[in-house]
JSON list of C-alpha atoms in Angstrom, two decimals:
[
{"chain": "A", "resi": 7, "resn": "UNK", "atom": "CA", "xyz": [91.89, 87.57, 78.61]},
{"chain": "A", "resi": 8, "resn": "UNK", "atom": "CA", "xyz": [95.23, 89.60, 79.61]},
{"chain": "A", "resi": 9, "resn": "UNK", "atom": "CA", "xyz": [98.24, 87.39, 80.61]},
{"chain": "A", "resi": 10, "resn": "UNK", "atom": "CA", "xyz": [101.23, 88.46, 81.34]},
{"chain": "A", "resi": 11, "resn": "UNK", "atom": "CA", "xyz": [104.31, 86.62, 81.36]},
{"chain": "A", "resi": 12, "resn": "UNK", "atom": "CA", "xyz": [108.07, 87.05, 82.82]},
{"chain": "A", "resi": 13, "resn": "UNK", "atom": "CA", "xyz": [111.44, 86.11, 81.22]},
{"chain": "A", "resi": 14, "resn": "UNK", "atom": "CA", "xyz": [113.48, 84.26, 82.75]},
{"chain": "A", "resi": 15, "resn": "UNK", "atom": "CA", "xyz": [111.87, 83.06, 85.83]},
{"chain": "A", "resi": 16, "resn": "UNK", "atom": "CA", "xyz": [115.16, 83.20, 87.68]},
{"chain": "A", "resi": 17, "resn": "UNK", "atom": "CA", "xyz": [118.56, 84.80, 87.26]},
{"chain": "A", "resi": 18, "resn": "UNK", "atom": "CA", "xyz": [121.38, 85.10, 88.92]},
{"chain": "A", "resi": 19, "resn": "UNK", "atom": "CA", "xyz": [124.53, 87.66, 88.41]},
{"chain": "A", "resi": 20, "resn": "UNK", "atom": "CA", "xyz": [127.71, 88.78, 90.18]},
{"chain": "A", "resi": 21, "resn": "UNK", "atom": "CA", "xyz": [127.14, 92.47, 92.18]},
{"chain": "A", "resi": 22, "resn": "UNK", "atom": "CA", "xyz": [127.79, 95.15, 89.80]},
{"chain": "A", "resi": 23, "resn": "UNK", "atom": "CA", "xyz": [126.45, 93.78, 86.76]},
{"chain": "A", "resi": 24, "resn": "UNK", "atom": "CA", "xyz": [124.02, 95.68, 85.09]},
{"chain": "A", "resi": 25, "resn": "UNK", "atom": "CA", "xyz": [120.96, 93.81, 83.65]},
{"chain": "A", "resi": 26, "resn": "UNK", "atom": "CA", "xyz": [117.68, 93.50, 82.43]},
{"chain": "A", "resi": 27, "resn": "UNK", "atom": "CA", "xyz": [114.35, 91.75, 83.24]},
{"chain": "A", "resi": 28, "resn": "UNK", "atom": "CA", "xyz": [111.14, 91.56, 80.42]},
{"chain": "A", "resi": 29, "resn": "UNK", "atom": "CA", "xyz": [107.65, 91.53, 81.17]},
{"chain": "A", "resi": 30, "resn": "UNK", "atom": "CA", "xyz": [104.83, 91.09, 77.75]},
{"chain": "A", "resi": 31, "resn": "UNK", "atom": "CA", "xyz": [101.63, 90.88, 78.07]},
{"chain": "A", "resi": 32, "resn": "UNK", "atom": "CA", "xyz": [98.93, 89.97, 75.84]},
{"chain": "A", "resi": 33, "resn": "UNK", "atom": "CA", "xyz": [96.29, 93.24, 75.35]},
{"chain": "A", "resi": 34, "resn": "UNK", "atom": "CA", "xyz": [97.49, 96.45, 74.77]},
{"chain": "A", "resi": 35, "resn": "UNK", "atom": "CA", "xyz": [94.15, 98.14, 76.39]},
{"chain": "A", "resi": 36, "resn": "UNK", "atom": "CA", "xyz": [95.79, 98.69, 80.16]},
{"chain": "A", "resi": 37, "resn": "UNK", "atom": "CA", "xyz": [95.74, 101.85, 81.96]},
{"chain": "A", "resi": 38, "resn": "UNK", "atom": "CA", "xyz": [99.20, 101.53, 82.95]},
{"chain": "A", "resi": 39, "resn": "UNK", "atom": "CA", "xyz": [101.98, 99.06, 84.25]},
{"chain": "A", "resi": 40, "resn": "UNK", "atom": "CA", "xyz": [103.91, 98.54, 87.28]},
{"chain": "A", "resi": 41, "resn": "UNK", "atom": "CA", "xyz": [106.91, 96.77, 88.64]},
{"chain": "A", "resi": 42, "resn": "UNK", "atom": "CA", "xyz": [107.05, 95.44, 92.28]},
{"chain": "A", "resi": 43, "resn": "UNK", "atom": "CA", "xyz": [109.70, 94.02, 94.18]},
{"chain": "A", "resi": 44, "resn": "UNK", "atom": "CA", "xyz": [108.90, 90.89, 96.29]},
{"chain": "A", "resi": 45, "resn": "UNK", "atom": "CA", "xyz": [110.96, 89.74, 99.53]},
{"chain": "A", "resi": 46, "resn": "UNK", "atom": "CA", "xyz": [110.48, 86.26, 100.43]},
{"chain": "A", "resi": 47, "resn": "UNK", "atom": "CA", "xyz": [107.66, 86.19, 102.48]},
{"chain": "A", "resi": 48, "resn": "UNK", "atom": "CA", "xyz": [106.58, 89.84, 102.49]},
{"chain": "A", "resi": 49, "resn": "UNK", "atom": "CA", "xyz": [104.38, 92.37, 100.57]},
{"chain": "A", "resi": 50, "resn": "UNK", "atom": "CA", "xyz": [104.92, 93.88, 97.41]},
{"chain": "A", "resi": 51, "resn": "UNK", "atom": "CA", "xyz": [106.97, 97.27, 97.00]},
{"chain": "A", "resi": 52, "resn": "UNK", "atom": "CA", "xyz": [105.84, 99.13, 94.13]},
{"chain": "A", "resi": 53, "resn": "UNK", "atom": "CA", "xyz": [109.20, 100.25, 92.14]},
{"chain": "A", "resi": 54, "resn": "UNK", "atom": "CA", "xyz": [107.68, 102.16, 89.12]},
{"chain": "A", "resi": 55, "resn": "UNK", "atom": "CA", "xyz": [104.50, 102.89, 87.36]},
{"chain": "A", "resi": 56, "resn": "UNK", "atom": "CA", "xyz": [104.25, 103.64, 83.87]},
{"chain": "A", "resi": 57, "resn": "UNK", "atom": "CA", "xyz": [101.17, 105.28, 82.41]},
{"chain": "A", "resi": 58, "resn": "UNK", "atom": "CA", "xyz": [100.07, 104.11, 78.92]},
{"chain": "A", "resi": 59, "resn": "UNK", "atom": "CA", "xyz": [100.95, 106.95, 77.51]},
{"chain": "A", "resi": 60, "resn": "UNK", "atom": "CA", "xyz": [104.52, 107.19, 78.90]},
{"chain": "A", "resi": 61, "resn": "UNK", "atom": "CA", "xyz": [107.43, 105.52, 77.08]},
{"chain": "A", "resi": 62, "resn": "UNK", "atom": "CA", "xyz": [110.05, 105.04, 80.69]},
{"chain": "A", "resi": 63, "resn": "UNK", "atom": "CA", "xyz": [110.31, 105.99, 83.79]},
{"chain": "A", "resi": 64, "resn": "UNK", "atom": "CA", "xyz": [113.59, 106.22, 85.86]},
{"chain": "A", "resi": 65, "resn": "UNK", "atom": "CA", "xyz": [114.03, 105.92, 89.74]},
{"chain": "A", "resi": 66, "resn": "UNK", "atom": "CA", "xyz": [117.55, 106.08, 90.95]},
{"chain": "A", "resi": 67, "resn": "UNK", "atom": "CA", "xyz": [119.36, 102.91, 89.87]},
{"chain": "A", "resi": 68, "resn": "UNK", "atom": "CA", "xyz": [115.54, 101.86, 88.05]},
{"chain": "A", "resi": 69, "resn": "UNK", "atom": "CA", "xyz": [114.81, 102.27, 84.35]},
{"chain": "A", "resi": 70, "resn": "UNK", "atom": "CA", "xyz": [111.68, 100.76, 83.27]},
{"chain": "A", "resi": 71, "resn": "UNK", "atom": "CA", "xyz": [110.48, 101.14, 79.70]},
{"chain": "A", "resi": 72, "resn": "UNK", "atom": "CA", "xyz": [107.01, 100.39, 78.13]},
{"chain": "A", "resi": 73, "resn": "UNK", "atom": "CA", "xyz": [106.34, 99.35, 74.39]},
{"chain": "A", "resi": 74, "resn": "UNK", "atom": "CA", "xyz": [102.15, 99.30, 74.53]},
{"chain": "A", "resi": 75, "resn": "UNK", "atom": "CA", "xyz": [102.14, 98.37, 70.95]},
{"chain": "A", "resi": 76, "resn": "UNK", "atom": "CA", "xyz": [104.47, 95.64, 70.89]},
{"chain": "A", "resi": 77, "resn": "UNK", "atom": "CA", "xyz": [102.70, 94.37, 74.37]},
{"chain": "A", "resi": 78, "resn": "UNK", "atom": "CA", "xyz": [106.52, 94.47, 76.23]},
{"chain": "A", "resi": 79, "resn": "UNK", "atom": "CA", "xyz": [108.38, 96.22, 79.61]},
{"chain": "A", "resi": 80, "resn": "UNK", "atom": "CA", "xyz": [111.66, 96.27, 80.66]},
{"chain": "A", "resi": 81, "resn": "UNK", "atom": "CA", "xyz": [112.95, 96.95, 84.17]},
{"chain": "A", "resi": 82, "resn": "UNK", "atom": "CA", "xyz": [116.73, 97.85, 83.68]},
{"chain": "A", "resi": 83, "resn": "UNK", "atom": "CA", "xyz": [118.89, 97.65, 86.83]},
{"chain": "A", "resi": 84, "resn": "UNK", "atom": "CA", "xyz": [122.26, 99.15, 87.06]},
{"chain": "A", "resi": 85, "resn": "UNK", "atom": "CA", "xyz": [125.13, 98.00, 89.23]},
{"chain": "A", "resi": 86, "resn": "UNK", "atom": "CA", "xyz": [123.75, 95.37, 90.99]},
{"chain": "A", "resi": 87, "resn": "UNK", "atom": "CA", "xyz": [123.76, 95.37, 94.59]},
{"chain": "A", "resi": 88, "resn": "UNK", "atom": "CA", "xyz": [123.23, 92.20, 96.85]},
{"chain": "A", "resi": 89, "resn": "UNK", "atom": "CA", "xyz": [120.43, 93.92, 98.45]},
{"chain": "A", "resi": 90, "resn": "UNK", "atom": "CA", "xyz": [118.94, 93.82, 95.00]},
{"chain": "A", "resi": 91, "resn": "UNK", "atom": "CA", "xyz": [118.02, 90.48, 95.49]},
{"chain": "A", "resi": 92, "resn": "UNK", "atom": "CA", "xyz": [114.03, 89.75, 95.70]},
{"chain": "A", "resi": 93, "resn": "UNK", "atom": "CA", "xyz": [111.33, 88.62, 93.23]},
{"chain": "A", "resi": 94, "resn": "UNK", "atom": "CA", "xyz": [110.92, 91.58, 90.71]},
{"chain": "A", "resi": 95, "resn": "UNK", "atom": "CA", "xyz": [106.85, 91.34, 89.42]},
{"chain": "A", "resi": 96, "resn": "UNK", "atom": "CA", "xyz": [105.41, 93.21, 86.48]},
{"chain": "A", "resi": 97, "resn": "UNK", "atom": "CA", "xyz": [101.49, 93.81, 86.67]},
{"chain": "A", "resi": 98, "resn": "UNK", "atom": "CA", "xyz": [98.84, 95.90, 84.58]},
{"chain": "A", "resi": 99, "resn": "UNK", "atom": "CA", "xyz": [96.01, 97.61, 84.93]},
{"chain": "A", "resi": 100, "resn": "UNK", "atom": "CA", "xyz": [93.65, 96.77, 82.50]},
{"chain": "A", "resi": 101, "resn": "UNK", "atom": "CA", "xyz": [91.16, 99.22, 80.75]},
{"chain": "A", "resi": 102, "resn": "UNK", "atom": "CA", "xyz": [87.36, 99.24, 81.53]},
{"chain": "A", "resi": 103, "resn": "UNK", "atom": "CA", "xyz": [88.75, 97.53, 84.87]},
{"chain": "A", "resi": 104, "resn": "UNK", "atom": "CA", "xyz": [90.26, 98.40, 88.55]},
{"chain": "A", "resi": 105, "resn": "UNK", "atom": "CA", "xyz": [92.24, 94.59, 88.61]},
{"chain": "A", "resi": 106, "resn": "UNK", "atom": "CA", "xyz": [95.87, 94.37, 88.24]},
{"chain": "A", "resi": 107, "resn": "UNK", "atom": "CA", "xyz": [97.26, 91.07, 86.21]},
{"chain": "A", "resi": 108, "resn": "UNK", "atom": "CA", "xyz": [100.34, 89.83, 87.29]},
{"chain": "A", "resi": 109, "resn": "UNK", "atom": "CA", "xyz": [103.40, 87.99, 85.83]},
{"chain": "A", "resi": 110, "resn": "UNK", "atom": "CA", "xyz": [105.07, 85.42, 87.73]},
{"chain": "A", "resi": 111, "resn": "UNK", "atom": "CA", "xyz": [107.96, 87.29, 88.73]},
{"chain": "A", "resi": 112, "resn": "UNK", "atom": "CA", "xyz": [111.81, 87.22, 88.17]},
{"chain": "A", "resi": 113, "resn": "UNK", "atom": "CA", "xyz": [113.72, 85.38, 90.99]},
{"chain": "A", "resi": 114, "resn": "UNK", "atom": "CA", "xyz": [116.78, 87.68, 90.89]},
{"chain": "A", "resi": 115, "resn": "UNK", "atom": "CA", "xyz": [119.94, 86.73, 93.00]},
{"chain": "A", "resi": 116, "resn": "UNK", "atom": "CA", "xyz": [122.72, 89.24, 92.95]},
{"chain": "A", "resi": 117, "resn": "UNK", "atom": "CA", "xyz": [126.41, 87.16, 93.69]},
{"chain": "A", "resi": 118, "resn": "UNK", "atom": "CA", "xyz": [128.54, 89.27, 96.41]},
{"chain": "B", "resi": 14, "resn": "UNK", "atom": "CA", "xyz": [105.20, 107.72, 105.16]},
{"chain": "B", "resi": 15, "resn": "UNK", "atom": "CA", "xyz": [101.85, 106.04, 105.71]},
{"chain": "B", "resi": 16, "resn": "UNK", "atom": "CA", "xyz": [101.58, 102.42, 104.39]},
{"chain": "B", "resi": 17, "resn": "UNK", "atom": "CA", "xyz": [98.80, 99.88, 104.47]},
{"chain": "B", "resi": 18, "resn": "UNK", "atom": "CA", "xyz": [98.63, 97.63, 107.69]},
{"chain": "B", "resi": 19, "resn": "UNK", "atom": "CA", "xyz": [97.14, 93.81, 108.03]},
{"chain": "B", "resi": 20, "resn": "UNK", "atom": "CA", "xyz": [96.24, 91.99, 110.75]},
{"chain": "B", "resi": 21, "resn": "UNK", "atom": "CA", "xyz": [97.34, 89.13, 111.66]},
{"chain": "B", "resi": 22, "resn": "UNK", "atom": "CA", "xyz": [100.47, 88.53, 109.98]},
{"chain": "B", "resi": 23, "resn": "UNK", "atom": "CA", "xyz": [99.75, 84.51, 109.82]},
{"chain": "B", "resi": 24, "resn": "UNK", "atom": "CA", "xyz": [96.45, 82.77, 110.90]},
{"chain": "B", "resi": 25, "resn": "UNK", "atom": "CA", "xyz": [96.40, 79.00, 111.17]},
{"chain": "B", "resi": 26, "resn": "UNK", "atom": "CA", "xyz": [92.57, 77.49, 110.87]},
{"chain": "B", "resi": 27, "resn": "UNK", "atom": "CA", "xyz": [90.95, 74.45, 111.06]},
{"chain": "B", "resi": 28, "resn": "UNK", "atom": "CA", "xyz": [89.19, 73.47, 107.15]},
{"chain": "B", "resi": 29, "resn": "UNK", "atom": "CA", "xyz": [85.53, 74.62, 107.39]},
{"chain": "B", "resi": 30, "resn": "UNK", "atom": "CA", "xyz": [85.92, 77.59, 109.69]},
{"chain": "B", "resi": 31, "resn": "UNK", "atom": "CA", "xyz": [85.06, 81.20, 109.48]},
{"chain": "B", "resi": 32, "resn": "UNK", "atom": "CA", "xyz": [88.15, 83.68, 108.96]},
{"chain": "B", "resi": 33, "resn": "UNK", "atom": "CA", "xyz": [88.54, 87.26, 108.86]},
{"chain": "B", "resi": 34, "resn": "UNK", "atom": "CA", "xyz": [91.52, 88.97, 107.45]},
{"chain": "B", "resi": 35, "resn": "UNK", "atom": "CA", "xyz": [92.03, 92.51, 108.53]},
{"chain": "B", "resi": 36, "resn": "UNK", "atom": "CA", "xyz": [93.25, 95.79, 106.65]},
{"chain": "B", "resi": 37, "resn": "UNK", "atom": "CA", "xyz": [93.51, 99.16, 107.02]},
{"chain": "B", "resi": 38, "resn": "UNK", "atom": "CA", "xyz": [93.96, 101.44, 104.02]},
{"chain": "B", "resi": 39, "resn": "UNK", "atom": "CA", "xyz": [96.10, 104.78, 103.49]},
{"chain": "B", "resi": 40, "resn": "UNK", "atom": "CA", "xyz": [93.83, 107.21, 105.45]},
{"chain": "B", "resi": 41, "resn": "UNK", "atom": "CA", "xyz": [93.07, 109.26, 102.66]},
{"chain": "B", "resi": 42, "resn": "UNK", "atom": "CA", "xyz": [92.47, 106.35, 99.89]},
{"chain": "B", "resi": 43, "resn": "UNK", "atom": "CA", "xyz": [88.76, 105.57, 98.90]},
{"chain": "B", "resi": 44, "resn": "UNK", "atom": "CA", "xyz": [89.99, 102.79, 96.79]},
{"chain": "B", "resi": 45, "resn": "UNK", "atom": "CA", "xyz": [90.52, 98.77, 98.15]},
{"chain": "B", "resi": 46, "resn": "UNK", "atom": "CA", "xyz": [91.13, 95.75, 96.80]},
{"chain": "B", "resi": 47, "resn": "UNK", "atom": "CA", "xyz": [92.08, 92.01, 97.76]},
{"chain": "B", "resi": 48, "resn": "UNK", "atom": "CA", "xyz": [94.37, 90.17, 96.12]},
{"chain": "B", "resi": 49, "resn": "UNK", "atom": "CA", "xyz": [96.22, 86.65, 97.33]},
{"chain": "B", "resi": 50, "resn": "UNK", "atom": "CA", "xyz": [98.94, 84.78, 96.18]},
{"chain": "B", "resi": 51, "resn": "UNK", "atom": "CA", "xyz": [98.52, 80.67, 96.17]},
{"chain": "B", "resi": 52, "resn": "UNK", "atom": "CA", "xyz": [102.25, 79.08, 97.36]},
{"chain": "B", "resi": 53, "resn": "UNK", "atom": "CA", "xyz": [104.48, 79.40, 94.14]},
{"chain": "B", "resi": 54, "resn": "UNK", "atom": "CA", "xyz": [101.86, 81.36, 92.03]},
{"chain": "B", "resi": 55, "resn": "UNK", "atom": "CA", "xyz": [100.72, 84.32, 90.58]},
{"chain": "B", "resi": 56, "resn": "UNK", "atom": "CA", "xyz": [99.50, 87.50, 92.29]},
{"chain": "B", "resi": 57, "resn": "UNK", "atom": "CA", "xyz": [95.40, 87.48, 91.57]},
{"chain": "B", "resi": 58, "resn": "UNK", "atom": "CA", "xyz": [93.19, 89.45, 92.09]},
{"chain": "B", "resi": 59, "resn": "UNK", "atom": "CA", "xyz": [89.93, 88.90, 94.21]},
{"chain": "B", "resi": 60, "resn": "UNK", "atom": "CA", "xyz": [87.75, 91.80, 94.44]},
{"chain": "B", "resi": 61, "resn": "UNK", "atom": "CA", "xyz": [87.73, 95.85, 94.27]},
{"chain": "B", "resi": 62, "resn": "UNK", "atom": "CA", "xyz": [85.46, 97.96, 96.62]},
{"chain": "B", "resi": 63, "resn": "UNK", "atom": "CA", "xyz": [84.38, 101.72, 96.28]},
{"chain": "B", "resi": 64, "resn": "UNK", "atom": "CA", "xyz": [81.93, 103.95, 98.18]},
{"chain": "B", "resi": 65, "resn": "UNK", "atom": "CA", "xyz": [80.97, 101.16, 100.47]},
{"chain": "B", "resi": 66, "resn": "UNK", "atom": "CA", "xyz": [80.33, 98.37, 97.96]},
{"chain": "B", "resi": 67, "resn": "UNK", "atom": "CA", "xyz": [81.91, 96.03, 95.61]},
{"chain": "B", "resi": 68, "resn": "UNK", "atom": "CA", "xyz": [83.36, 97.90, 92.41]},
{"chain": "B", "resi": 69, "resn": "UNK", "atom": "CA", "xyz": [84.68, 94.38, 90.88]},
{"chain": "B", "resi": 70, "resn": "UNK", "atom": "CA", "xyz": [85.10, 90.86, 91.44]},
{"chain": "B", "resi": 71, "resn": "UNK", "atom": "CA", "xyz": [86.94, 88.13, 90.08]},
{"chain": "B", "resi": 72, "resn": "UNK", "atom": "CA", "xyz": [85.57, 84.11, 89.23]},
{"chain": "B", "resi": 73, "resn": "UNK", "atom": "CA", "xyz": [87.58, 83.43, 92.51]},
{"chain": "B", "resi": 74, "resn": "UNK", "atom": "CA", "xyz": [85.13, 85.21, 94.96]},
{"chain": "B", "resi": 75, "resn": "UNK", "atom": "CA", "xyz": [82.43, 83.64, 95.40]},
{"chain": "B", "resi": 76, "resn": "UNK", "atom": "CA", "xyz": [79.90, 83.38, 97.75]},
{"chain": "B", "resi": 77, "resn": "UNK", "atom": "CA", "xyz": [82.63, 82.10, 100.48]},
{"chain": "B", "resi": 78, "resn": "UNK", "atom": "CA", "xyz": [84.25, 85.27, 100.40]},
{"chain": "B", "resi": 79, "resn": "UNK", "atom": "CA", "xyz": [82.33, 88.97, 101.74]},
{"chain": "B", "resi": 80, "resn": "UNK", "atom": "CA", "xyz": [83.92, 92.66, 102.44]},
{"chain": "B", "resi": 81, "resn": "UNK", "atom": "CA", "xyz": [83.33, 94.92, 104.62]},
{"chain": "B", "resi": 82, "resn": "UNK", "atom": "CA", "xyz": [83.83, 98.38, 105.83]},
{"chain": "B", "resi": 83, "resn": "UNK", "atom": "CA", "xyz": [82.85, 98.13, 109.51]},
{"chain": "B", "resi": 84, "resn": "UNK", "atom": "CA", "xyz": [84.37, 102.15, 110.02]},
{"chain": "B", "resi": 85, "resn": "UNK", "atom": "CA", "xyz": [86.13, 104.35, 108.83]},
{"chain": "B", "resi": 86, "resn": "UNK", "atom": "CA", "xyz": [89.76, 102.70, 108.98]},
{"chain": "B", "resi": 87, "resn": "UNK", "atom": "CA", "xyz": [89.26, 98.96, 108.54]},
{"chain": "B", "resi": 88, "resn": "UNK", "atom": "CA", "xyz": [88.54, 97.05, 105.55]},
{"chain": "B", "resi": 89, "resn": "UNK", "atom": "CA", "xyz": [87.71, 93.18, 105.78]},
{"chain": "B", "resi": 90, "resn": "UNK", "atom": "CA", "xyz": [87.93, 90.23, 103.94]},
{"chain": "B", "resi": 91, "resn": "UNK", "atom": "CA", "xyz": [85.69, 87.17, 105.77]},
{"chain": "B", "resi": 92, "resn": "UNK", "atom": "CA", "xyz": [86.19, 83.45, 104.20]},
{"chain": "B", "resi": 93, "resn": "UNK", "atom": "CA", "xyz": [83.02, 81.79, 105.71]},
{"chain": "B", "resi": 94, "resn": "UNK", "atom": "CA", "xyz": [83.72, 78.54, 105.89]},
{"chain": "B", "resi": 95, "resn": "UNK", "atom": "CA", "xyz": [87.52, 77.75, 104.93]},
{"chain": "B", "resi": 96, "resn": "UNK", "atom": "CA", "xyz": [89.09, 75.24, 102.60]},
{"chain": "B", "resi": 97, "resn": "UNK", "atom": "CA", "xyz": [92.71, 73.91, 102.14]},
{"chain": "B", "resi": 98, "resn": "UNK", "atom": "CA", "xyz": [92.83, 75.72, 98.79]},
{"chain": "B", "resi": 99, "resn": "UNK", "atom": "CA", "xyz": [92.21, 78.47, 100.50]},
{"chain": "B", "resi": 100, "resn": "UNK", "atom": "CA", "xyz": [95.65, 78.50, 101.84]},
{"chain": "B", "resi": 101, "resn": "UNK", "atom": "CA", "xyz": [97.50, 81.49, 100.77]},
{"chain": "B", "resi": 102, "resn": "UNK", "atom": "CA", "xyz": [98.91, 85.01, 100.76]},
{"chain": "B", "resi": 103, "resn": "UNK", "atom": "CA", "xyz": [96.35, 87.29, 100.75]},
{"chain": "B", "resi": 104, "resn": "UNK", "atom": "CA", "xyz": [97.31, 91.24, 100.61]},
{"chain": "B", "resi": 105, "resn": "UNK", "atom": "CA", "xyz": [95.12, 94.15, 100.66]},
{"chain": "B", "resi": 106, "resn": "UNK", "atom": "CA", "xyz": [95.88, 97.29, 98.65]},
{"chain": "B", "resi": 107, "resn": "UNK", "atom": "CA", "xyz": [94.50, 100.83, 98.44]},
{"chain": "B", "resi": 108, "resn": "UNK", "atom": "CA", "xyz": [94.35, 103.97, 95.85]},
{"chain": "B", "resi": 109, "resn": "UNK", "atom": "CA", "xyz": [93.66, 107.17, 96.44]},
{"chain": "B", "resi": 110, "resn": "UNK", "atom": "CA", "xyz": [91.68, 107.43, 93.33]},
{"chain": "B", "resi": 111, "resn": "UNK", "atom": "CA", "xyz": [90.35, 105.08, 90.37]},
{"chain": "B", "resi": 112, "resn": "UNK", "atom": "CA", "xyz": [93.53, 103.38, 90.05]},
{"chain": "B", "resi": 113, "resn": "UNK", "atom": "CA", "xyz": [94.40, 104.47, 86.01]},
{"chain": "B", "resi": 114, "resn": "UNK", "atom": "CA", "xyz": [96.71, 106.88, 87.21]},
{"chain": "B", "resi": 115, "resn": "UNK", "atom": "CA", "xyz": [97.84, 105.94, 90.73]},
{"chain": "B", "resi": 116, "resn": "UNK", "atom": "CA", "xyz": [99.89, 102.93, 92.15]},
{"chain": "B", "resi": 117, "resn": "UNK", "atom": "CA", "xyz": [97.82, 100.54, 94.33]},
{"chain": "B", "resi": 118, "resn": "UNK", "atom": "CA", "xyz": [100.04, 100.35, 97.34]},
{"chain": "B", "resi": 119, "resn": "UNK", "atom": "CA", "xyz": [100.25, 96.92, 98.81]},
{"chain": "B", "resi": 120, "resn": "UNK", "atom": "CA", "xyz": [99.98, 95.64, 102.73]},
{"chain": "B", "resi": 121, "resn": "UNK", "atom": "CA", "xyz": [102.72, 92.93, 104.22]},
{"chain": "B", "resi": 122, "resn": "UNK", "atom": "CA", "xyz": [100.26, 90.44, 103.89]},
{"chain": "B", "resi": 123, "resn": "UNK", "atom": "CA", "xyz": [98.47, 87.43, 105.79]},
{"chain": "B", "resi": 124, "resn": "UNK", "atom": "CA", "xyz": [99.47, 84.07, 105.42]},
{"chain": "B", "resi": 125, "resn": "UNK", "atom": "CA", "xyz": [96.75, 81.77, 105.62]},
{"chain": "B", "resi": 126, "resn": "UNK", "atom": "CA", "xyz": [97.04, 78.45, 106.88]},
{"chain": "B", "resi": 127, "resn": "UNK", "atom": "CA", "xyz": [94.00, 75.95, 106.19]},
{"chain": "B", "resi": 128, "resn": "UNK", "atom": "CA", "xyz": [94.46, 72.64, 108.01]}
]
């Protein structure tokens, strides 16, 4: 069974910082991976897919990163805004399925 | 740019009866899904529907749960007879295609209140 998991599960860093937020899951069989951004209370903003076969993808100030092998993601953000700040979620689409498995998010404050 | 809708934004019900949670897709999408998000908890996934039926569900639909695609623009989710763990975020999402290659783009959500 896939599971994906999130480190850390909150962080918190002055504006302009640049930083980095993880993502692993368990199977390498997905179909691809995507981070959404969270606002308390709202929907989910898709950020940036990455197809199994792709290594990053970039959009503006967003760098995400996929090691299939290894099972891992990174979401690199660069100078921090305070509007940056919102629950960052990782989720894959597994193979042989249409269902996307979710980590528990990031809980990322960005410090005016 | 066109974005997936739900109606209503929060519905408060009384434990035991009969909700319907309303979506519509991306016009040109042929691809749903429902997922909901317990208080505190992971995203998950409920159930995947294609060409008028279900493509894929998960242990959490069960027979309380049904979708339905009344016309051509809506896309349902009906909880027959409610419970308080039912209480929850529940967001609707639609691809254009099989979602391998494209992003399943997410609706604002419902916030379900079981009392």
């Amino acid at each position: 069974k896939q599971e994906v998991t999130q480190i850390p599960a909150a962080l918190s860093v002055p504006e302009g910082e640049n930083l980095v937020l993880n993502c692993s899951f368990t199977d390498s069989a997905i179909y691809n991976l995507q981070w959404f951004r969270q606002d308390p209370g709202k929907g989910l903003t898709s950020l940036l897919l990455i197809q199994s076969s792709q290594r990053e993808q970039t959009s503006g100030r967003l760098n995400a990163s996929l090691d299939k092998s290894s099972g891992r993601s990174t979401l690199y953000i660069a100078a921090s805004q305070p509007g940056d700040s919102a629950t960052y979620l990782c989720a894959v689409l597994i193979q042989g399925a249409q269902k996307l498995v979710f980590g528990q998010g990031t809980r990322l404050t960005i410090n005016p | 740019e066109p974005e997936v809708t739900q109606t209503p934004s929060h519905q408060v019900t009384q434990m035991g009866q009969e909700v319907i949670l309303r979506c519509v897709p991306i016009s040109n999408h042929l691809y749903f899904y429902w997922y909901r998000q317990i208080l505190g908890q992971k995203v998950e996934f409920l159930v995947s529907f294609y060409n008028n039926e279900i493509s894929e569900k998960s242990e959490i639909f069960d027979d309380q749960f049904s979708v339905e695609r009344p016309d051509g623009s809506n896309f349902t989710l009906k909880i027959r007879s409610t419970k308080l763990e039912d209480s929850a975020m529940y967001f609707c999402a639609s691809s254009p295609r099989t979602g391998y290659k494209d992003t399943q783009y997410f609706g604002p959500g419902t916030r379900l209140t079981v009392l």
